Structure formats: C-alpha cells, structure tokens
Coordinates of C-alpha atoms in Angstrom, one line a residue:
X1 CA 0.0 0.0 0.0
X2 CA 1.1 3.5 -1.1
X3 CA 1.8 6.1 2.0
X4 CA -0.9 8.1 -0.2
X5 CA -3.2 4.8 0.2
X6 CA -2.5 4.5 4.0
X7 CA -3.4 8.3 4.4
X8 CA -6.5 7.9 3.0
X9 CA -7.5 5.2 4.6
X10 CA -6.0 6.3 8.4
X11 CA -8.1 9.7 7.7
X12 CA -11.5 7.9 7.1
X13 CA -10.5 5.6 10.0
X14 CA -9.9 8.0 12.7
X15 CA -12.9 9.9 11.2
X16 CA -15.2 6.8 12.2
X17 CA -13.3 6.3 15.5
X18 CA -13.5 10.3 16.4
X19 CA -16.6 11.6 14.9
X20 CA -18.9 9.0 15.9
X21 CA -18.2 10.0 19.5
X22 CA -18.8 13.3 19.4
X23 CA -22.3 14.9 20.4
X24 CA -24.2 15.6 17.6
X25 CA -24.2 19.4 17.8
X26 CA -20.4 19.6 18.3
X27 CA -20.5 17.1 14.6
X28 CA -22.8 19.5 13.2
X29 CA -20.6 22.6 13.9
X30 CA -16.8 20.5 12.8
X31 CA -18.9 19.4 9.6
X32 CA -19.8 23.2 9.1
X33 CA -16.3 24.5 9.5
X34 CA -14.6 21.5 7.4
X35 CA -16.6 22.4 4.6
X36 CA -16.4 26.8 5.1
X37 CA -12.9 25.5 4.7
X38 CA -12.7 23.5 1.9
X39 CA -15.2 26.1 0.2
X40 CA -12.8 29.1 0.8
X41 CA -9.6 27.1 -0.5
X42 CA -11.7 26.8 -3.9
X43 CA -10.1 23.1 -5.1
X44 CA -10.6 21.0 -7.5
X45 CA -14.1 19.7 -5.8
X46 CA -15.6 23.2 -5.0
X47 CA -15.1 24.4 -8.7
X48 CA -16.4 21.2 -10.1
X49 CA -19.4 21.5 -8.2
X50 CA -19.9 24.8 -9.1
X51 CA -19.8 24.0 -12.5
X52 CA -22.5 21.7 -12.2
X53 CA -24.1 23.8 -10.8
X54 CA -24.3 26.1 -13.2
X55 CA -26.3 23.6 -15.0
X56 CA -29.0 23.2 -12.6
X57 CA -29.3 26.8 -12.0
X58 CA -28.8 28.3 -15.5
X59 CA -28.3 31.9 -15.6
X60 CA -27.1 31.5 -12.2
X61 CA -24.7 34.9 -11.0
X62 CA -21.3 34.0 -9.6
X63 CA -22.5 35.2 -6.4
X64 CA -25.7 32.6 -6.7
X65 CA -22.8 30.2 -7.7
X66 CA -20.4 30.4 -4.8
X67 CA -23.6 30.7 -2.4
X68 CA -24.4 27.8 -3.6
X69 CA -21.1 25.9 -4.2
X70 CA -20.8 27.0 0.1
X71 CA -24.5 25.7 0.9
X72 CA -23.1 22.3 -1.7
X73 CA -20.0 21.8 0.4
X74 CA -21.8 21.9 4.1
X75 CA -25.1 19.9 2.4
X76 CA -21.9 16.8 1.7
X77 CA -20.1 17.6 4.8
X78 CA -23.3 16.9 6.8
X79 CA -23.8 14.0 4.7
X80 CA -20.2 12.8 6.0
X81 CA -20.3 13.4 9.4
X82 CA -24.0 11.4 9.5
X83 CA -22.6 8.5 8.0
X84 CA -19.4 8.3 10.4
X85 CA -22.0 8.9 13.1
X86 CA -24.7 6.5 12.0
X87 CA -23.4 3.7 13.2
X88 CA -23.4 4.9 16.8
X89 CA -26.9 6.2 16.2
X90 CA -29.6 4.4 18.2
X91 CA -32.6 2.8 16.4
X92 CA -34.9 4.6 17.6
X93 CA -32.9 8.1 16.1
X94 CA -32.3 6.2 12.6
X95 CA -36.4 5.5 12.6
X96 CA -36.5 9.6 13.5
X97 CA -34.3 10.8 10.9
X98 CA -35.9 10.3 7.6
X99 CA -39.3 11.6 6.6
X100 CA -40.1 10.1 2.7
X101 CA -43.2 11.3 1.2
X102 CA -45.4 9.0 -0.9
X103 CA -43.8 5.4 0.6
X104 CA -46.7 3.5 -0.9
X105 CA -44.7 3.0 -4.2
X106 CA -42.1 1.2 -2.7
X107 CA -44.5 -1.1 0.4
X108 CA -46.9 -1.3 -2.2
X109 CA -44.6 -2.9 -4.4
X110 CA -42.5 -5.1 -2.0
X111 CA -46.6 -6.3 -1.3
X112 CA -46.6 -7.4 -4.1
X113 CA -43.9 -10.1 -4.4
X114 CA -42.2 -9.1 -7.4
X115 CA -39.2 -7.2 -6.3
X116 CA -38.4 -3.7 -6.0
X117 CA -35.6 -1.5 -7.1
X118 CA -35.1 1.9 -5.8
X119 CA -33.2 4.4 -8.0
X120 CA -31.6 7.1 -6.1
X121 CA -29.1 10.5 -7.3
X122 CA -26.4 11.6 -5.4
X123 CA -28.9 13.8 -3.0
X124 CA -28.4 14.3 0.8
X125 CA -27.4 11.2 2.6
X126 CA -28.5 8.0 0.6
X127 CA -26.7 5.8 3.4
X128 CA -28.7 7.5 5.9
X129 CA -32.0 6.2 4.2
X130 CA -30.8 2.8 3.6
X131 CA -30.4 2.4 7.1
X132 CA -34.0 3.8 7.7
X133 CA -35.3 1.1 5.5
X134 CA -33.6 -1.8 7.3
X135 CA -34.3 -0.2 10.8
X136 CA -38.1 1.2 10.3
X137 CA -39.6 -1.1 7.5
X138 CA -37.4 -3.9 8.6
X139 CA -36.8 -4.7 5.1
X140 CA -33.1 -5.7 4.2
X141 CA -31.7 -4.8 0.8
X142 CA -29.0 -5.3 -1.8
X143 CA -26.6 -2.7 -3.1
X144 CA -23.6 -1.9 -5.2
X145 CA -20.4 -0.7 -4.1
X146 CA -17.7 1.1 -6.1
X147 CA -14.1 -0.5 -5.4
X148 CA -12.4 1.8 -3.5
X149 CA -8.6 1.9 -3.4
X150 CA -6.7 1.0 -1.2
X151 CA -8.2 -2.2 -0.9
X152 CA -8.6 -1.7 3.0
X153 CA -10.9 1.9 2.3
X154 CA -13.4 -0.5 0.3
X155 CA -13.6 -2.9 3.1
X156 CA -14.5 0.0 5.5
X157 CA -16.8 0.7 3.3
X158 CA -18.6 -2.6 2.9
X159 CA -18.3 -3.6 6.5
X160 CA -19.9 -0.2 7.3
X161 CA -22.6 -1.0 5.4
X162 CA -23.0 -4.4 5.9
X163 CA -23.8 -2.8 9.7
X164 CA -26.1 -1.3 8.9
X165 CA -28.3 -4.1 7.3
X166 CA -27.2 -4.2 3.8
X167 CA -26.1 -6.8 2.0
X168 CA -22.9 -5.1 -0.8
X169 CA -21.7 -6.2 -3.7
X170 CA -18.6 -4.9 -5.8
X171 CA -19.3 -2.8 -8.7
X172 CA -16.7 -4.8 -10.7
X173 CA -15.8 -8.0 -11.4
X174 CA -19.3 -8.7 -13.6
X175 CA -21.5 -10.9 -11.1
X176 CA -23.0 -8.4 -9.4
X177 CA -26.0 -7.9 -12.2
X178 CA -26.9 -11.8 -11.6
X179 CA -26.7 -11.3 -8.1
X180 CA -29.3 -8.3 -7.9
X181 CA -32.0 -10.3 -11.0
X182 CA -31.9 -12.9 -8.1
X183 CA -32.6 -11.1 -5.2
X184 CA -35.0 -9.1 -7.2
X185 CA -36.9 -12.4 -8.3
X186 CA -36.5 -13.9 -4.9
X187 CA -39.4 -10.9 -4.1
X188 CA -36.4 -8.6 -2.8
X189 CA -35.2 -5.0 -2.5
X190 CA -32.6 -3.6 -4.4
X191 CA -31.5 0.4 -4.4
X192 CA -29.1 2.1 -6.6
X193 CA -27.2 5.4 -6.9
X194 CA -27.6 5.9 -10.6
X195 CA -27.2 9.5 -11.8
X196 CA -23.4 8.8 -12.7
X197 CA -21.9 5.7 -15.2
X198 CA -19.1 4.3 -14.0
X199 CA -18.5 1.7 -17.1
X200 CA -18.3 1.8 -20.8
X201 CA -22.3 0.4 -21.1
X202 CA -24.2 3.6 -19.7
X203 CA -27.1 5.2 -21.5
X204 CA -27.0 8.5 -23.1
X205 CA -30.1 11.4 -21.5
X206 CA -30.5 14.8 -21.6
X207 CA -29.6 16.3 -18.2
X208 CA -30.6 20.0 -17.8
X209 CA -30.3 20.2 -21.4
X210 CA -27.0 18.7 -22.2
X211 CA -26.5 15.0 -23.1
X212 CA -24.8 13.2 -19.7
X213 CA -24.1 9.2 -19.1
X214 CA -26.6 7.4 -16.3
X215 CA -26.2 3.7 -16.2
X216 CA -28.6 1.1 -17.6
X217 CA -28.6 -1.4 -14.8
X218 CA -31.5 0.0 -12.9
X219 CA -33.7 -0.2 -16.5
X220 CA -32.2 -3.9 -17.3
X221 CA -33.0 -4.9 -13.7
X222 CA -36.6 -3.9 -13.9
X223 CA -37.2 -5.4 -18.0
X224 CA -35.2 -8.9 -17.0
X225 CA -37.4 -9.5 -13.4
X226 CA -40.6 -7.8 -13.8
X227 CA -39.3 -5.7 -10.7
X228 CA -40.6 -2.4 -9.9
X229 CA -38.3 0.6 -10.9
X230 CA -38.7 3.6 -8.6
X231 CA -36.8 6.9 -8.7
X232 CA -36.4 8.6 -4.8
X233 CA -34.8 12.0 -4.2
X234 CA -33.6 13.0 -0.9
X235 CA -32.8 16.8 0.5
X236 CA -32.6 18.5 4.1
X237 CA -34.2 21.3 5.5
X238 CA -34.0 23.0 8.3
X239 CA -34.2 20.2 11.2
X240 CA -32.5 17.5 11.8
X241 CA -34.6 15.3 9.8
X242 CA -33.6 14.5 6.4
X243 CA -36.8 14.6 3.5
X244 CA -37.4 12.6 0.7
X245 CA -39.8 11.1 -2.0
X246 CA -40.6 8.2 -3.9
X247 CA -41.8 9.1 -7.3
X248 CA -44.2 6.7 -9.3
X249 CA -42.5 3.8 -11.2
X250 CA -40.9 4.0 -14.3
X251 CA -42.9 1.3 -16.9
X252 CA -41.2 -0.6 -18.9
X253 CA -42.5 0.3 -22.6
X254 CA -44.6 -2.1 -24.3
X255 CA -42.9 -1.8 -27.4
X256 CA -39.1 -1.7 -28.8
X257 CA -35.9 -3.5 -28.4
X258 CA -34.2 -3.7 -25.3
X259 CA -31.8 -0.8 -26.2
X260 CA -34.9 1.8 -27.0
X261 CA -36.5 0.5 -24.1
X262 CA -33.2 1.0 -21.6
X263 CA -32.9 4.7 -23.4
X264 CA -36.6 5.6 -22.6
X265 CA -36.6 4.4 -18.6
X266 CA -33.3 5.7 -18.1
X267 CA -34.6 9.3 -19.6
X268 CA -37.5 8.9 -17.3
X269 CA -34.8 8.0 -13.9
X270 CA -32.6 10.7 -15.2
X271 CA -36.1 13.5 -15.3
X272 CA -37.2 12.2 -12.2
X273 CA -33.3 12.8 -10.5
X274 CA -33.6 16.2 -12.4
X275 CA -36.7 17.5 -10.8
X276 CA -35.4 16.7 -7.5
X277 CA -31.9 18.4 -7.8
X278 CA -33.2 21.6 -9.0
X279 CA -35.7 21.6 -6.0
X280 CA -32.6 21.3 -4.0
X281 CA -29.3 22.0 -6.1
X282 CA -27.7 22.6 -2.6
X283 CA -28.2 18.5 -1.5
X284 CA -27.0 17.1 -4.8
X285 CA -22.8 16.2 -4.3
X286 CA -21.8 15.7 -7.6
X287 CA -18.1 17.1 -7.4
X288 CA -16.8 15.6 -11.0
X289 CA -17.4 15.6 -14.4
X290 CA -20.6 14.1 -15.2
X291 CA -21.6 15.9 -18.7
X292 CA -20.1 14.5 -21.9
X293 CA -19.0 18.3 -22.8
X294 CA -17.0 18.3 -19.4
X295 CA -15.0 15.0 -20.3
X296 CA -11.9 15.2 -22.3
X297 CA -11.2 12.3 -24.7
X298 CA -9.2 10.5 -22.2
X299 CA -12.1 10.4 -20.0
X300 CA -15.1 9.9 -22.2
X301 CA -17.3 7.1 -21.0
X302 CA -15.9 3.7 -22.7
X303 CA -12.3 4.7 -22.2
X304 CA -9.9 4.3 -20.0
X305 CA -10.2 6.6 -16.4
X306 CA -13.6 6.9 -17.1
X307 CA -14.4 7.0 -13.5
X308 CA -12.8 10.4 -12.8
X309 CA -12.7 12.2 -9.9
X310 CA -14.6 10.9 -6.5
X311 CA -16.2 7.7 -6.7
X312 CA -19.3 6.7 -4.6
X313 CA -18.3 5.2 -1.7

C-alpha cells in the first residue's frame, strides 16, 4: 500500500473512530467548518461542483454560484459526518431521521412479491435512508459498491454497510447484475445510486439540457425480473430530519428492443433525479465531471479513467 493509500484510509479511519463519539451538535458545527474550509480554498471539488451547478441553476450569478457551491459543500459535509455517526446512532434516532413522502410505491410494491428497485441520485445522505429502510420497514436490501482503493478503504466501506443491514456487492468484477436479478426475483429490495456511469455500457439522456451518461442497470433490472423501478430524491431542511420522495415507477415500454427500451426508462430515472436536484441543487454532491462536454477524450465514457474524480463510496 502506497503512503498516499495509508493516508486515506488512516483519515476515514480515525474519522469513524472520532466523529462518531462526538455529540451531535459539536458534529454539526466541525462538519460546518470543514466544509467553510474546503469552500474558501476553492479546489478541484468546490469548482467542479460549481460548475454543475451552473447547470442546474442556469443563468445563475457567480455570487448565486459560490452561495451555492458554500451551501453544496456543508449539504456533503453533513452527509459525511452522519454517515461516520450512524453507526453509533440508536434505532430509535435512525427510525426519527428520515421523513419520505409518498412510501406507498415502494410497500406497495415489496406487497406485491415481485421485487423492487429503488433508484436514487447523489442527494443528501442515501446511506442514511438505507439504514432507515432496514431499521423502520425492517426490510433488508442489496446494493452496489464502487471499489475503492486502497483495498482496506473498500472494506470500510462494505463492512460499514453491511452494519447497517445491507447486504454489498462490488461494482466490478461482472456478477453483481446476476446477483441483484436474483434477489430481485426472490421478491427482494434492491436500491441504486444511478445519476453517474461508472463503465463503458451507460445510456446517453438529456440532463438539464446537455446529453450526460446514467447507467442502464437499474432499467435492465426492472425489464429482466418484472421488478418495480422507482426513482427517490432525498434533500434537508432546516431540522435534523432528512426529506425525501418516492416518485411513481418507471414502466417498462410495451414496445421496442431492449436498447430503446433501456434509453426511454433511463430518460424517465434521469427526469425524475432532475426534478429533485433543481428543487434542492444545494443537496446534490456531484463534485466531477458528469456531462459528456466536461470529459476530455481520455475520460469519455468507454475509455480508460472513465471514473474520474470521487467515486461513490
């Protein structure tokens, strides 16, 4: 392992050990200050994020920008100290935490036996509901996890999760599709964080009005098991408690090959995610290049590096 590798792995470490201990106000205020930090040094991350930002919000002033890029940064600091946090969290504060409107979609769908998949953007804290799912509906769930390096950062990750009641596969290594179509037929949960492709297959939309990459997974999931596809954004307010919705399903189209069928639900995920990012550009982290514009040939989707900048843990 690289001393660059051991770094990052001793600062997530001592972040689990340290923050977790804390009282939640004094995590609130080091998560506030990290991020005034971090926004004020104006990085790589901050600039990125502004200029996605400047998609959501077009027309947007600089000083909208950086107010926004500020509000951006303490939105996925919040999100970080949460998650070190969570697993300290009693059950009863993870069944308090998460308010989603319109949860019929998803009970009413894991009623009816045939597997759901829930389809989620890079919006507030998506661990945070996953654990709100286990702990309040008591219904566990299969997800994907992007490999990490080092090696040891990964297996943080998964054994975080796996705390937390999820069951994680790797992104790589190509069983992880026949994994989820089983749990899926088996009657089972699956959720997603799909507004970003990380490998050559992902499906061209129109994102804000530019074409960006979203993968096809989610779409192939719900055509191959008859599973129910539903999109969920997630934002904060004021309180402590984070919001969210589950919008109505994506259909499959009764007509078309499996490619025009993959392009149309995907469009639909990728208008769903869109509706709830410009409600709240603030809660949505995306600190790298997303839009095909913003890659650079060595980085186009389909070529090598593809997976640029901060991966989803």
């Amino acid at each position: 392992m690289s001393a660059r590798d051991r770094l990052t792995d001793g600062l997530y470490g001592a972040g689990w050990a340290t923050v977790k201990k804390l009282p939640e106000p004094a995590a609130v205020r080091l998560g506030r200050t990290i991020a005034d930090v971090a926004w004020k040094r104006r990085g790589t991350g901050v600039r990125r994020l502004e200029g996605n930002y400047a998609r959501v919000v077009p027309g947007a002033s600089p000083e909208r920008l950086a107010a926004l890029s500020r509000a951006g940064m303490r939105s996925y600091l919040r999100y970080w100290m949460e998650s070190f946090r969570l697993p300290a969290w009693s059950t009863e504060r993870i069944k308090g935490g998460f308010a989603p409107k319109d949860l019929h979609h998803l009970t009413d769908g894991m009623d009816a036996g045939k597997g759901v998949i829930l389809a989620l953007p890079h919006l507030a804290n998506w661990d945070l509901a996953g654990a709100w799912v286990t702990t309040k509906l008591g219904i566990p769930f299969t997800t994907v996890a992007e490999r990490l390096k080092p090696e040891t950062l990964y297996d943080r990750f998964v054994a975080y999760r796996e705390g937390l009641g999820m069951e994680v596969l790797p992104h790589s290594g190509g069983t992880a599709f026949g994994t989820l179509a089983r749990r899926l037929r088996d009657g089972g949960l699956v959720c997603l964080v799909a507004d970003r492709d990380l490998s050559a297959s992902g499906v061209e939309v129109d994102f804000f009005g530019e074409t960006a990459r979203m993968p096809a997974g989610p779409a192939l999931l719900a055509q191959q098991t008859g599973a129910l596809l539903l999109p969920v954004t997630l934002w904060y307010d004021d309180s402590p408690v984070m919001q969210g919705r589950v919008h109505p399903p994506v259909e499959v189209p009764e007509s078309g090959t499996r490619a025009e069928k993959t392009s149309v639900m995907t469009q639909a995920l990728a208008d769903a995610f869109a509706t709830g990012i410009a409600d709240h550009p603030e809660d949505w982290h995306m600190l790298q290049r997303l839009w095909l514009k913003d890659l650079d040939p060595a980085k186009a989707p389909g070529s090598p590096g593809a997976a640029d900048g901060q991966g989803t843990p």
